Amino acid sequence: MAAHYRIAGLDLVGLCDGVLKTSVDFVIGMERDRAADLVGADETGAVFIPVNNFLFERDGKTVLIDAGAGDTMQPTLGRLPSDLRSSGFDPSSVTHILLTHLHPDHANGLVDAAGEAIYPNAEIFVHADEFDFWMSENLGSEPDSVKRTRARNKINLKPYRDRVRRMRDGEEALGCTPILAKGHSPGHTCWRICSAGGDFLAWGDCVHFSGIQIAYPDVAVTYDRDPAAGRLSRRRILDMAASEKLAVAGAHVAAPGLGYVSKQGESYRYEPA
Ligand SMILES: [Zn+2]
């Protein structure tokens, strides 16, 4: 069920594509038992994290942040279109989609099983670095997971190919500016959404395990392409959010994924909105 917030002068709708099963075995840089304890893992190490999406309207436009997994990953995912409808938004009313990155749980929900656009009237904003990495051809040396994600992204973006806007840091559209925060993926992006009442930051996958990585930002995950770069990005974004008192919207932060962070020494603390 969607949640409604008034944040930074915007009416923000918190949506959810579902729950993703993952594991503390993917945590890098923290002892397993400690990690399991902090995130409430079960005895096998399994952890269930939300896949959050957000939506706002401005200037007659309806802007969605990330597109969920569709029916491609786990049966507990792919709920975003129905969550939108039950919140009063038909997918055809979405005019713009901001993508934080092109991993399956953020981009595969752009199309249905037949490869048709779920959002037939939406223009896509994506960082040029992210788009170019996943839309380029494979080199022989890439891991199979990269090859698979590349192939899938060509399906995800095919019906949108004439309405993809590749953006770079500093560019702005509809008050939305991409901030490259690479590491998790080559062009992983946080979106800063400006508003008269203040800004908010959709930080995508800067954090996967919110029970760990906000307090311990140096902890990474094995599915970060470049964990060292990801650590630097996470600290930089957490610093920005704390020092500017920005509301943050996280794709995998415990529901509803919207809140504020404050700095405490070398660590950060999260308060839900
Ligand atoms: Zn993700």
PDB file of C-alpha atoms and ligand atoms in Angstrom:
ATOM      1  CA  MET A   1       0.000   0.000   0.000  1.00  0.00           C
ATOM      2  CA  ALA A   2       1.458   3.322  -1.064  1.00  0.00           C
ATOM      3  CA  ALA A   3       2.400   5.951   1.486  1.00  0.00           C
ATOM      4  CA  HIS A   4       2.041   9.682   0.887  1.00  0.00           C
ATOM      5  CA  TYR A   5       4.536  12.263   2.107  1.00  0.00           C
ATOM      6  CA  ARG A   6       4.966  15.989   1.869  1.00  0.00           C
ATOM      7  CA  ILE A   7       8.742  16.330   1.479  1.00  0.00           C
ATOM      8  CA  ALA A   8      10.681  19.368   0.336  1.00  0.00           C
ATOM      9  CA  GLY A   9       7.508  20.977  -0.946  1.00  0.00           C
ATOM     10  CA  LEU A  10       6.664  17.950  -3.081  1.00  0.00           C
ATOM     11  CA  ASP A  11       3.933  15.410  -2.656  1.00  0.00           C
ATOM     12  CA  LEU A  12       5.858  12.177  -2.800  1.00  0.00           C
ATOM     13  CA  VAL A  13       4.253   8.777  -3.155  1.00  0.00           C
ATOM     14  CA  GLY A  14       6.206   5.852  -1.694  1.00  0.00           C
ATOM     15  CA  LEU A  15       5.615   2.704  -3.768  1.00  0.00           C
ATOM     16  CA  CYS A  16       6.999  -0.790  -3.582  1.00  0.00           C
ATOM     17  CA  ASP A  17       7.809  -3.380  -6.234  1.00  0.00           C
ATOM     18  CA  GLY A  18       7.989  -6.069  -3.564  1.00  0.00           C
ATOM     19  CA  VAL A  19      10.565  -7.847  -1.468  1.00  0.00           C
ATOM     20  CA  LEU A  20      13.911  -9.190  -2.663  1.00  0.00           C
ATOM     21  CA  LYS A  21      15.479 -12.197  -1.003  1.00  0.00           C
ATOM     22  CA  THR A  22      19.207 -11.744  -0.540  1.00  0.00           C
ATOM     23  CA  SER A  23      21.788 -12.938   1.986  1.00  0.00           C
ATOM     24  CA  VAL A  24      24.339 -11.735   4.506  1.00  0.00           C
ATOM     25  CA  ASP A  25      26.795 -13.900   2.570  1.00  0.00           C
ATOM     26  CA  PHE A  26      26.986 -11.011   0.091  1.00  0.00           C
ATOM     27  CA  VAL A  27      28.295  -8.607   2.746  1.00  0.00           C
ATOM     28  CA  ILE A  28      31.960  -7.594   2.445  1.00  0.00           C
ATOM     29  CA  GLY A  29      33.824  -6.081   5.374  1.00  0.00           C
ATOM     30  CA  MET A  30      31.866  -7.244   8.398  1.00  0.00           C
ATOM     31  CA  GLU A  31      31.913 -10.478  10.321  1.00  0.00           C
ATOM     32  CA  ARG A  32      28.979 -12.657   9.235  1.00  0.00           C
ATOM     33  CA  ASP A  33      27.312 -13.121  12.638  1.00  0.00           C
ATOM     34  CA  ARG A  34      27.434  -9.422  13.339  1.00  0.00           C
ATOM     35  CA  ALA A  35      25.958  -8.608   9.920  1.00  0.00           C
ATOM     36  CA  ALA A  36      23.234 -11.235  10.404  1.00  0.00           C
ATOM     37  CA  ASP A  37      22.367  -9.734  13.757  1.00  0.00           C
ATOM     38  CA  LEU A  38      22.147  -6.159  12.449  1.00  0.00           C
ATOM     39  CA  VAL A  39      19.783  -7.036   9.590  1.00  0.00           C
ATOM     40  CA  GLY A  40      17.782  -9.757  11.339  1.00  0.00           C
ATOM     41  CA  ALA A  41      18.855 -12.539   8.945  1.00  0.00           C
ATOM     42  CA  ASP A  42      17.337 -15.983   9.422  1.00  0.00           C
ATOM     43  CA  GLU A  43      19.468 -19.023  10.357  1.00  0.00           C
ATOM     44  CA  THR A  44      20.441 -19.592   6.702  1.00  0.00           C
ATOM     45  CA  GLY A  45      21.638 -15.995   6.357  1.00  0.00           C
ATOM     46  CA  ALA A  46      18.653 -14.971   4.210  1.00  0.00           C
ATOM     47  CA  VAL A  47      17.593 -11.324   4.393  1.00  0.00           C
ATOM     48  CA  PHE A  48      14.551  -9.760   2.779  1.00  0.00           C
ATOM     49  CA  ILE A  49      15.001  -6.210   1.547  1.00  0.00           C
ATOM     50  CA  PRO A  50      12.356  -3.998  -0.036  1.00  0.00           C
ATOM     51  CA  VAL A  51      12.500  -2.723  -3.601  1.00  0.00           C
ATOM     52  CA  ASN A  52      11.135   0.796  -3.168  1.00  0.00           C
ATOM     53  CA  ASN A  53       9.955   3.164  -5.857  1.00  0.00           C
ATOM     54  CA  PHE A  54       8.880   6.763  -5.572  1.00  0.00           C
ATOM     55  CA  LEU A  55       6.651   9.050  -7.598  1.00  0.00           C
ATOM     56  CA  PHE A  56       5.950  12.767  -7.669  1.00  0.00           C
ATOM     57  CA  GLU A  57       4.050  15.165  -9.871  1.00  0.00           C
ATOM     58  CA  ARG A  58       5.274  18.561 -10.984  1.00  0.00           C
ATOM     59  CA  ASP A  59       4.368  20.955 -13.784  1.00  0.00           C
ATOM     60  CA  GLY A  60       1.711  18.542 -14.979  1.00  0.00           C
ATOM     61  CA  LYS A  61       4.268  15.728 -15.292  1.00  0.00           C
ATOM     62  CA  THR A  62       4.274  12.448 -13.396  1.00  0.00           C
ATOM     63  CA  VAL A  63       7.757  11.272 -12.509  1.00  0.00           C
ATOM     64  CA  LEU A  64       8.562   7.737 -11.346  1.00  0.00           C
ATOM     65  CA  ILE A  65      11.898   6.757  -9.815  1.00  0.00           C
ATOM     66  CA  ASP A  66      13.077   3.331 -11.050  1.00  0.00           C
ATOM     67  CA  ALA A  67      10.889   0.668 -12.607  1.00  0.00           C
ATOM     68  CA  GLY A  68      11.212  -2.466 -10.463  1.00  0.00           C
ATOM     69  CA  ALA A  69      11.954  -6.011 -11.564  1.00  0.00           C
ATOM     70  CA  GLY A  70       8.843  -6.993 -13.495  1.00  0.00           C
ATOM     71  CA  ASP A  71       8.364 -10.756 -13.462  1.00  0.00           C
ATOM     72  CA  THR A  72      12.031 -11.526 -14.107  1.00  0.00           C
ATOM     73  CA  MET A  73      13.581 -12.131 -10.700  1.00  0.00           C
ATOM     74  CA  GLN A  74      11.532 -13.503  -7.819  1.00  0.00           C
ATOM     75  CA  PRO A  75       7.784 -14.111  -7.405  1.00  0.00           C
ATOM     76  CA  THR A  76       7.726 -11.578  -4.560  1.00  0.00           C
ATOM     77  CA  LEU A  77       8.653  -8.782  -7.002  1.00  0.00           C
ATOM     78  CA  GLY A  78       6.909  -7.091  -9.923  1.00  0.00           C
ATOM     79  CA  ARG A  79       4.133  -5.426  -7.976  1.00  0.00           C
ATOM     80  CA  LEU A  80       4.920  -1.850  -9.022  1.00  0.00           C
ATOM     81  CA  PRO A  81       2.289  -1.487 -11.793  1.00  0.00           C
ATOM     82  CA  SER A  82      -0.463  -2.746  -9.486  1.00  0.00           C
ATOM     83  CA  ASP A  83       0.829  -0.587  -6.631  1.00  0.00           C
ATOM     84  CA  LEU A  84       0.683   2.411  -8.979  1.00  0.00           C
ATOM     85  CA  ARG A  85      -2.882   1.593 -10.003  1.00  0.00           C
ATOM     86  CA  SER A  86      -4.051   1.175  -6.443  1.00  0.00           C
ATOM     87  CA  SER A  87      -2.537   4.592  -5.698  1.00  0.00           C
ATOM     88  CA  GLY A  88      -4.569   6.151  -8.517  1.00  0.00           C
ATOM     89  CA  PHE A  89      -1.864   6.259 -11.196  1.00  0.00           C
ATOM     90  CA  ASP A  90      -2.237   4.213 -14.340  1.00  0.00           C
ATOM     91  CA  PRO A  91       1.235   3.300 -15.728  1.00  0.00           C
ATOM     92  CA  SER A  92       0.255   5.128 -18.941  1.00  0.00           C
ATOM     93  CA  SER A  93       0.031   8.370 -16.940  1.00  0.00           C
ATOM     94  CA  VAL A  94       3.753   8.239 -16.054  1.00  0.00           C
ATOM     95  CA  THR A  95       5.508  10.826 -18.231  1.00  0.00           C
ATOM     96  CA  HIS A  96       9.103  10.437 -16.975  1.00  0.00           C
ATOM     97  CA  ILE A  97      11.173   7.724 -15.310  1.00  0.00           C
ATOM     98  CA  LEU A  98      14.419   8.522 -13.511  1.00  0.00           C
ATOM     99  CA  LEU A  99      16.665   5.456 -13.466  1.00  0.00           C
ATOM    100  CA  THR A 100      19.329   5.204 -10.776  1.00  0.00           C
ATOM    101  CA  HIS A 101      20.989   2.363 -12.650  1.00  0.00           C
ATOM    102  CA  LEU A 102      20.256  -0.491 -15.010  1.00  0.00           C
ATOM    103  CA  HIS A 103      20.340  -3.521 -12.736  1.00  0.00           C
ATOM    104  CA  PRO A 104      17.441  -5.998 -13.049  1.00  0.00           C
ATOM    105  CA  ASP A 105      15.513  -4.868  -9.952  1.00  0.00           C
ATOM    106  CA  HIS A 106      15.467  -1.289 -11.275  1.00  0.00           C
ATOM    107  CA  ALA A 107      15.109  -1.644 -15.032  1.00  0.00           C
ATOM    108  CA  ASN A 108      13.576  -5.000 -15.962  1.00  0.00           C
ATOM    109  CA  GLY A 109      10.131  -3.712 -14.986  1.00  0.00           C
ATOM    110  CA  LEU A 110      10.214  -1.253 -17.881  1.00  0.00           C
ATOM    111  CA  VAL A 111       8.749  -3.929 -20.162  1.00  0.00           C
ATOM    112  CA  ASP A 112       6.296  -6.810 -19.932  1.00  0.00           C
ATOM    113  CA  ALA A 113       6.965 -10.447 -20.847  1.00  0.00           C
ATOM    114  CA  ALA A 114       6.402  -9.617 -24.525  1.00  0.00           C
ATOM    115  CA  GLY A 115       8.935  -6.769 -24.414  1.00  0.00           C
ATOM    116  CA  GLU A 116       6.249  -4.087 -24.676  1.00  0.00           C
ATOM    117  CA  ALA A 117       6.572  -0.861 -22.692  1.00  0.00           C
ATOM    118  CA  ILE A 118       4.770  -0.898 -19.341  1.00  0.00           C
ATOM    119  CA  TYR A 119       5.014   2.915 -19.432  1.00  0.00           C
ATOM    120  CA  PRO A 120       4.050   3.723 -23.012  1.00  0.00           C
ATOM    121  CA  ASN A 121       4.152   7.494 -22.546  1.00  0.00           C
ATOM    122  CA  ALA A 122       7.296   7.812 -20.437  1.00  0.00           C
ATOM    123  CA  GLU A 123      10.583   9.431 -21.328  1.00  0.00           C
ATOM    124  CA  ILE A 124      13.583   7.953 -19.528  1.00  0.00           C
ATOM    125  CA  PHE A 125      16.294   9.977 -17.800  1.00  0.00           C
ATOM    126  CA  VAL A 126      19.465   7.979 -17.205  1.00  0.00           C
ATOM    127  CA  HIS A 127      23.106   8.893 -16.645  1.00  0.00           C
ATOM    128  CA  ALA A 128      25.111   8.635 -19.861  1.00  0.00           C
ATOM    129  CA  ASP A 129      27.829   6.540 -18.175  1.00  0.00           C
ATOM    130  CA  GLU A 130      25.295   3.952 -17.048  1.00  0.00           C
ATOM    131  CA  PHE A 131      23.453   3.841 -20.356  1.00  0.00           C
ATOM    132  CA  ASP A 132      26.649   3.582 -22.388  1.00  0.00           C
ATOM    133  CA  PHE A 133      28.102   0.782 -20.244  1.00  0.00           C
ATOM    134  CA  TRP A 134      25.057  -1.465 -20.461  1.00  0.00           C
ATOM    135  CA  MET A 135      24.141  -0.681 -24.058  1.00  0.00           C
ATOM    136  CA  SER A 136      27.634  -1.285 -25.414  1.00  0.00           C
ATOM    137  CA  GLU A 137      28.784  -4.598 -26.822  1.00  0.00           C
ATOM    138  CA  ASN A 138      30.404  -7.237 -24.606  1.00  0.00           C
ATOM    139  CA  LEU A 139      34.117  -7.621 -24.336  1.00  0.00           C
ATOM    140  CA  GLY A 140      35.214 -11.242 -24.080  1.00  0.00           C
ATOM    141  CA  SER A 141      36.485 -10.728 -20.537  1.00  0.00           C
ATOM    142  CA  GLU A 142      33.243  -9.577 -18.919  1.00  0.00           C
ATOM    143  CA  PRO A 143      31.584 -11.845 -16.326  1.00  0.00           C
ATOM    144  CA  ASP A 144      28.485 -13.718 -17.488  1.00  0.00           C
ATOM    145  CA  SER A 145      26.296 -11.634 -15.164  1.00  0.00           C
ATOM    146  CA  VAL A 146      27.367  -8.490 -17.027  1.00  0.00           C
ATOM    147  CA  LYS A 147      26.693 -10.122 -20.385  1.00  0.00           C
ATOM    148  CA  ARG A 148      23.237 -11.213 -19.243  1.00  0.00           C
ATOM    149  CA  THR A 149      22.358  -7.774 -17.883  1.00  0.00           C
ATOM    150  CA  ARG A 150      23.571  -6.131 -21.097  1.00  0.00           C
ATOM    151  CA  ALA A 151      21.407  -8.423 -23.192  1.00  0.00           C
ATOM    152  CA  ARG A 152      18.408  -7.817 -20.973  1.00  0.00           C
ATOM    153  CA  ASN A 153      18.845  -4.028 -21.010  1.00  0.00           C
ATOM    154  CA  LYS A 154      18.639  -4.042 -24.782  1.00  0.00           C
ATOM    155  CA  ILE A 155      15.173  -5.580 -24.329  1.00  0.00           C
ATOM    156  CA  ASN A 156      14.276  -3.204 -21.465  1.00  0.00           C
ATOM    157  CA  LEU A 157      15.080  -0.072 -23.429  1.00  0.00           C
ATOM    158  CA  LYS A 158      13.999  -1.132 -26.915  1.00  0.00           C
ATOM    159  CA  PRO A 159      10.480   0.335 -26.812  1.00  0.00           C
ATOM    160  CA  TYR A 160      11.868   3.531 -25.254  1.00  0.00           C
ATOM    161  CA  ARG A 161      14.796   3.984 -27.630  1.00  0.00           C
ATOM    162  CA  ASP A 162      13.474   7.239 -29.117  1.00  0.00           C
ATOM    163  CA  ARG A 163      12.766   8.732 -25.701  1.00  0.00           C
ATOM    164  CA  VAL A 164      15.856   8.079 -23.627  1.00  0.00           C
ATOM    165  CA  ARG A 165      17.637  11.163 -22.388  1.00  0.00           C
ATOM    166  CA  ARG A 166      21.269  10.447 -21.495  1.00  0.00           C
ATOM    167  CA  MET A 167      22.263  12.992 -18.861  1.00  0.00           C
ATOM    168  CA  ARG A 168      25.483  14.018 -17.154  1.00  0.00           C
ATOM    169  CA  ASP A 169      26.299  15.592 -13.805  1.00  0.00           C
ATOM    170  CA  GLY A 170      25.185  19.201 -13.685  1.00  0.00           C
ATOM    171  CA  GLU A 171      22.459  18.808 -16.305  1.00  0.00           C
ATOM    172  CA  GLU A 172      18.954  19.446 -15.090  1.00  0.00           C
ATOM    173  CA  ALA A 173      15.519  18.490 -16.381  1.00  0.00           C
ATOM    174  CA  LEU A 174      12.226  18.956 -14.559  1.00  0.00           C
ATOM    175  CA  GLY A 175      14.304  20.057 -11.553  1.00  0.00           C
ATOM    176  CA  CYS A 176      16.099  16.684 -11.507  1.00  0.00           C
ATOM    177  CA  THR A 177      19.896  16.500 -11.635  1.00  0.00           C
ATOM    178  CA  PRO A 178      21.953  13.304 -11.801  1.00  0.00           C
ATOM    179  CA  ILE A 179      24.861  12.868  -9.399  1.00  0.00           C
ATOM    180  CA  LEU A 180      27.212  10.112 -10.478  1.00  0.00           C
ATOM    181  CA  ALA A 181      27.868   7.800  -7.496  1.00  0.00           C
ATOM    182  CA  LYS A 182      29.636   4.937  -9.213  1.00  0.00           C
ATOM    183  CA  GLY A 183      30.828   1.707  -7.676  1.00  0.00           C
ATOM    184  CA  HIS A 184      27.735  -0.435  -7.426  1.00  0.00           C
ATOM    185  CA  SER A 185      27.561  -0.046 -11.202  1.00  0.00           C
ATOM    186  CA  PRO A 186      29.709   2.052 -13.564  1.00  0.00           C
ATOM    187  CA  GLY A 187      27.161   4.835 -13.854  1.00  0.00           C
ATOM    188  CA  HIS A 188      25.159   4.380 -10.656  1.00  0.00           C
ATOM    189  CA  THR A 189      23.354   7.657 -10.088  1.00  0.00           C
ATOM    190  CA  CYS A 190      21.679   9.532  -7.284  1.00  0.00           C
ATOM    191  CA  TRP A 191      19.025  11.962  -8.412  1.00  0.00           C
ATOM    192  CA  ARG A 192      18.744  15.317  -6.706  1.00  0.00           C
ATOM    193  CA  ILE A 193      15.227  16.668  -7.053  1.00  0.00           C
ATOM    194  CA  CYS A 194      15.049  20.409  -6.487  1.00  0.00           C
ATOM    195  CA  SER A 195      12.031  22.048  -5.045  1.00  0.00           C
ATOM    196  CA  ALA A 196      11.178  25.453  -3.614  1.00  0.00           C
ATOM    197  CA  GLY A 197      10.789  23.828  -0.202  1.00  0.00           C
ATOM    198  CA  GLY A 198      14.220  22.162  -0.309  1.00  0.00           C
ATOM    199  CA  ASP A 199      15.747  19.270  -2.224  1.00  0.00           C
ATOM    200  CA  PHE A 200      15.550  15.565  -1.825  1.00  0.00           C
ATOM    201  CA  LEU A 201      17.855  12.850  -2.956  1.00  0.00           C
ATOM    202  CA  ALA A 202      16.875   9.524  -4.482  1.00  0.00           C
ATOM    203  CA  TRP A 203      20.052   7.597  -3.728  1.00  0.00           C
ATOM    204  CA  GLY A 204      19.253   4.323  -5.482  1.00  0.00           C
ATOM    205  CA  ASP A 205      21.533   1.528  -4.271  1.00  0.00           C
ATOM    206  CA  CYS A 206      24.086   3.545  -2.306  1.00  0.00           C
ATOM    207  CA  VAL A 207      22.876   1.301   0.512  1.00  0.00           C
ATOM    208  CA  HIS A 208      21.601  -2.286   0.167  1.00  0.00           C
ATOM    209  CA  PHE A 209      21.451  -3.277   3.815  1.00  0.00           C
ATOM    210  CA  SER A 210      20.211  -0.157   5.568  1.00  0.00           C
ATOM    211  CA  GLY A 211      20.639  -1.834   8.962  1.00  0.00           C
ATOM    212  CA  ILE A 212      24.390  -2.024   8.270  1.00  0.00           C
ATOM    213  CA  GLN A 213      25.665   0.354   5.628  1.00  0.00           C
ATOM    214  CA  ILE A 214      24.349   3.664   6.959  1.00  0.00           C
ATOM    215  CA  ALA A 215      26.051   3.170  10.315  1.00  0.00           C
ATOM    216  CA  TYR A 216      29.030   1.379   8.694  1.00  0.00           C
ATOM    217  CA  PRO A 217      29.471   2.936   5.246  1.00  0.00           C
ATOM    218  CA  ASP A 218      32.686   1.045   4.525  1.00  0.00           C
ATOM    219  CA  VAL A 219      30.792  -2.243   4.381  1.00  0.00           C
ATOM    220  CA  ALA A 220      30.184  -3.209   0.747  1.00  0.00           C
ATOM    221  CA  VAL A 221      28.404  -6.032  -1.068  1.00  0.00           C
ATOM    222  CA  THR A 222      29.694  -8.617  -3.528  1.00  0.00           C
ATOM    223  CA  TYR A 223      27.374  -7.338  -6.244  1.00  0.00           C
ATOM    224  CA  ASP A 224      29.101  -3.966  -6.246  1.00  0.00           C
ATOM    225  CA  ARG A 225      31.123  -3.914  -9.449  1.00  0.00           C
ATOM    226  CA  ASP A 226      33.803  -1.798  -7.760  1.00  0.00           C
ATOM    227  CA  PRO A 227      33.388  -2.015  -3.954  1.00  0.00           C
ATOM    228  CA  ALA A 228      36.146   0.542  -3.251  1.00  0.00           C
ATOM    229  CA  ALA A 229      34.532   3.148  -5.502  1.00  0.00           C
ATOM    230  CA  GLY A 230      31.167   2.267  -3.977  1.00  0.00           C
ATOM    231  CA  ARG A 231      32.489   2.991  -0.467  1.00  0.00           C
ATOM    232  CA  LEU A 232      33.721   6.422  -1.537  1.00  0.00           C
ATOM    233  CA  SER A 233      30.415   7.191  -3.245  1.00  0.00           C
ATOM    234  CA  ARG A 234      28.413   6.057  -0.219  1.00  0.00           C
ATOM    235  CA  ARG A 235      30.388   8.292   2.146  1.00  0.00           C
ATOM    236  CA  ARG A 236      30.150  11.248  -0.228  1.00  0.00           C
ATOM    237  CA  ILE A 237      26.379  10.877  -0.629  1.00  0.00           C
ATOM    238  CA  LEU A 238      25.771  10.282   3.094  1.00  0.00           C
ATOM    239  CA  ASP A 239      27.862  13.387   3.839  1.00  0.00           C
ATOM    240  CA  MET A 240      25.859  15.426   1.363  1.00  0.00           C
ATOM    241  CA  ALA A 241      22.534  14.232   2.745  1.00  0.00           C
ATOM    242  CA  ALA A 242      23.568  14.857   6.349  1.00  0.00           C
ATOM    243  CA  SER A 243      25.240  18.229   5.877  1.00  0.00           C
ATOM    244  CA  GLU A 244      22.467  19.615   3.672  1.00  0.00           C
ATOM    245  CA  LYS A 245      19.707  17.920   5.689  1.00  0.00           C
ATOM    246  CA  LEU A 246      18.275  16.419   2.504  1.00  0.00           C
ATOM    247  CA  ALA A 247      15.434  13.966   2.632  1.00  0.00           C
ATOM    248  CA  VAL A 248      16.674  10.710   1.153  1.00  0.00           C
ATOM    249  CA  ALA A 249      14.769   8.043  -0.741  1.00  0.00           C
ATOM    250  CA  GLY A 250      16.553   4.692  -0.875  1.00  0.00           C
ATOM    251  CA  ALA A 251      15.663   1.826  -3.165  1.00  0.00           C
ATOM    252  CA  HIS A 252      16.447  -0.803  -0.531  1.00  0.00           C
ATOM    253  CA  VAL A 253      16.209   1.153   2.709  1.00  0.00           C
ATOM    254  CA  ALA A 254      13.775  -0.490   5.127  1.00  0.00           C
ATOM    255  CA  ALA A 255      10.209   0.510   4.286  1.00  0.00           C
ATOM    256  CA  PRO A 256       9.145   3.102   3.404  1.00  0.00           C
ATOM    257  CA  GLY A 257      12.684   3.960   2.397  1.00  0.00           C
ATOM    258  CA  LEU A 258      12.326   7.663   3.005  1.00  0.00           C
ATOM    259  CA  GLY A 259      14.020   9.578   5.784  1.00  0.00           C
ATOM    260  CA  TYR A 260      16.925  11.736   6.927  1.00  0.00           C
ATOM    261  CA  VAL A 261      20.490  10.969   7.902  1.00  0.00           C
ATOM    262  CA  SER A 262      22.712  12.686  10.420  1.00  0.00           C
ATOM    263  CA  LYS A 263      26.450  12.313  10.918  1.00  0.00           C
ATOM    264  CA  GLN A 264      27.848  10.877  14.124  1.00  0.00           C
ATOM    265  CA  GLY A 265      31.635  10.802  14.036  1.00  0.00           C
ATOM    266  CA  GLU A 266      32.618   8.511  11.178  1.00  0.00           C
ATOM    267  CA  SER A 267      29.166   6.945  11.178  1.00  0.00           C
ATOM    268  CA  TYR A 268      25.662   8.004  10.161  1.00  0.00           C
ATOM    269  CA  ARG A 269      22.275   7.566  11.683  1.00  0.00           C
ATOM    270  CA  TYR A 270      18.965   7.197   9.863  1.00  0.00           C
ATOM    271  CA  GLU A 271      15.556   8.493  10.907  1.00  0.00           C
ATOM    272  CA  PRO A 272      12.509   7.453   8.871  1.00  0.00           C
ATOM    273  CA  ALA A 273      10.396  10.341   7.574  1.00  0.00           C
TER     274      ALA A 273
HETATM  275 ZN    ZN B   1      18.870  -2.679  -6.375  1.00  0.00          ZN
END
